Coordinates of C-alpha atoms in Angstrom, one line a residue:
X1 CA 0.0 0.0 0.0
X2 CA 2.8 2.4 0.9
X3 CA 4.6 1.6 -2.4
X4 CA 1.3 2.4 -4.3
X5 CA 1.0 5.8 -2.5
X6 CA 4.7 6.5 -3.2
X7 CA 4.2 5.6 -6.9
X8 CA 1.1 7.9 -7.1
X9 CA 3.0 10.7 -5.4
X10 CA 5.9 10.3 -7.9
X11 CA 3.5 10.3 -10.8
X12 CA 1.7 13.4 -9.5
X13 CA 5.1 15.1 -9.0
X14 CA 6.2 14.2 -12.5
X15 CA 3.1 15.8 -14.0
X16 CA 3.4 18.9 -11.8
X17 CA 7.1 19.2 -12.6
X18 CA 6.4 19.0 -16.3
X19 CA 3.8 21.7 -16.0
X20 CA 6.3 23.8 -14.0
X21 CA 9.0 23.5 -16.7
X22 CA 6.6 25.0 -19.2
X23 CA 5.5 27.8 -16.9
X24 CA 6.6 31.3 -17.7
X25 CA 9.7 32.8 -16.0
X26 CA 7.5 35.4 -14.3
X27 CA 6.4 32.7 -11.8
X28 CA 9.9 32.1 -10.5
X29 CA 9.4 34.6 -7.6
X30 CA 6.5 32.6 -6.1
X31 CA 8.5 29.3 -6.5
X32 CA 11.5 30.9 -4.8
X33 CA 9.3 32.3 -2.0
X34 CA 7.8 28.8 -1.5
X35 CA 11.2 27.1 -1.3
X36 CA 12.5 29.8 1.0
X37 CA 9.5 29.4 3.4
X38 CA 10.0 25.7 3.5
X39 CA 13.7 26.1 4.2
X40 CA 12.9 28.5 7.1
X41 CA 10.5 26.0 8.5
X42 CA 13.1 23.2 8.2
X43 CA 10.9 21.2 5.8
X44 CA 13.0 18.9 3.6
X45 CA 12.9 19.1 -0.2
X46 CA 10.5 16.6 -1.6
X47 CA 12.4 14.0 -3.6
X48 CA 15.6 15.8 -2.6
X49 CA 15.3 18.5 -5.2
X50 CA 13.6 21.9 -5.8
X51 CA 11.7 20.8 -8.9
X52 CA 9.9 17.9 -7.1
X53 CA 9.2 20.1 -4.1
X54 CA 7.6 22.8 -6.2
X55 CA 5.7 20.1 -8.1
X56 CA 4.4 18.8 -4.8
X57 CA 3.3 22.3 -3.8
X58 CA 1.5 22.7 -7.2
X59 CA -0.1 19.3 -6.7
X60 CA -1.5 20.5 -3.3
X61 CA -2.9 23.6 -5.0
X62 CA -4.6 21.4 -7.7
X63 CA -6.1 19.1 -5.1
X64 CA -7.5 22.1 -3.1
X65 CA -8.9 23.7 -6.2
X66 CA -10.5 20.3 -7.1
X67 CA -12.4 20.3 -3.8
X68 CA -10.1 18.5 -1.3
X69 CA -10.5 19.9 2.2
X70 CA -7.5 21.7 3.7
X71 CA -7.4 19.2 6.6
X72 CA -7.4 16.2 4.3
X73 CA -4.7 17.8 2.2
X74 CA -2.5 18.4 5.2
X75 CA -2.7 14.8 6.2
X76 CA -2.2 13.6 2.6
X77 CA 0.9 15.8 2.2
X78 CA 2.4 14.2 5.3
X79 CA 1.7 10.7 4.0
X80 CA 2.5 11.2 0.3
X81 CA 5.6 13.3 0.8
X82 CA 6.8 11.5 4.0
X83 CA 6.8 14.6 6.1
X84 CA 6.9 14.6 9.9
X85 CA 3.7 15.1 11.9
X86 CA 2.7 18.7 11.7
X87 CA 4.8 19.5 8.6
X88 CA 1.9 18.8 6.3
X89 CA 0.1 21.8 7.8
X90 CA 3.2 24.0 7.2
X91 CA 3.7 22.6 3.7
X92 CA 0.1 23.3 2.7
X93 CA 0.2 26.7 4.2
X94 CA 3.4 27.6 2.3
X95 CA 1.9 26.2 -0.9
X96 CA -1.3 28.2 -0.7
X97 CA 0.5 31.4 0.4
X98 CA 3.1 31.3 -2.4
X99 CA 1.9 29.0 -5.2
X100 CA -1.9 29.5 -5.2
X101 CA -2.6 32.7 -3.3
X102 CA -6.0 32.8 -5.1
X103 CA -7.0 29.8 -3.1
X104 CA -5.7 31.3 0.2
X105 CA -7.6 34.5 -0.4
X106 CA -10.5 33.0 -2.3

């Protein structure tokens, strides 16, 4: 079961990373702010690199826009991205603040 979740997380990150590569350069500032916030919170890079981490953040945004509850997404982030308890809350907060502020203010 854990391997299945990991495979799903990797697939979701790959799709999000591909979308990120084709994103305009103007969006670099929100990505950098997201990564900086995670670093300040001592949250490790997802997959060990920035691209996967930003892809994971964009995945969170997509899930929330699709109707997932914030609480469910916090828990899912901890499970999918192997974060410590409580880090899912911080990860989702950083994602909504920096990568999908329309959701945070919406």
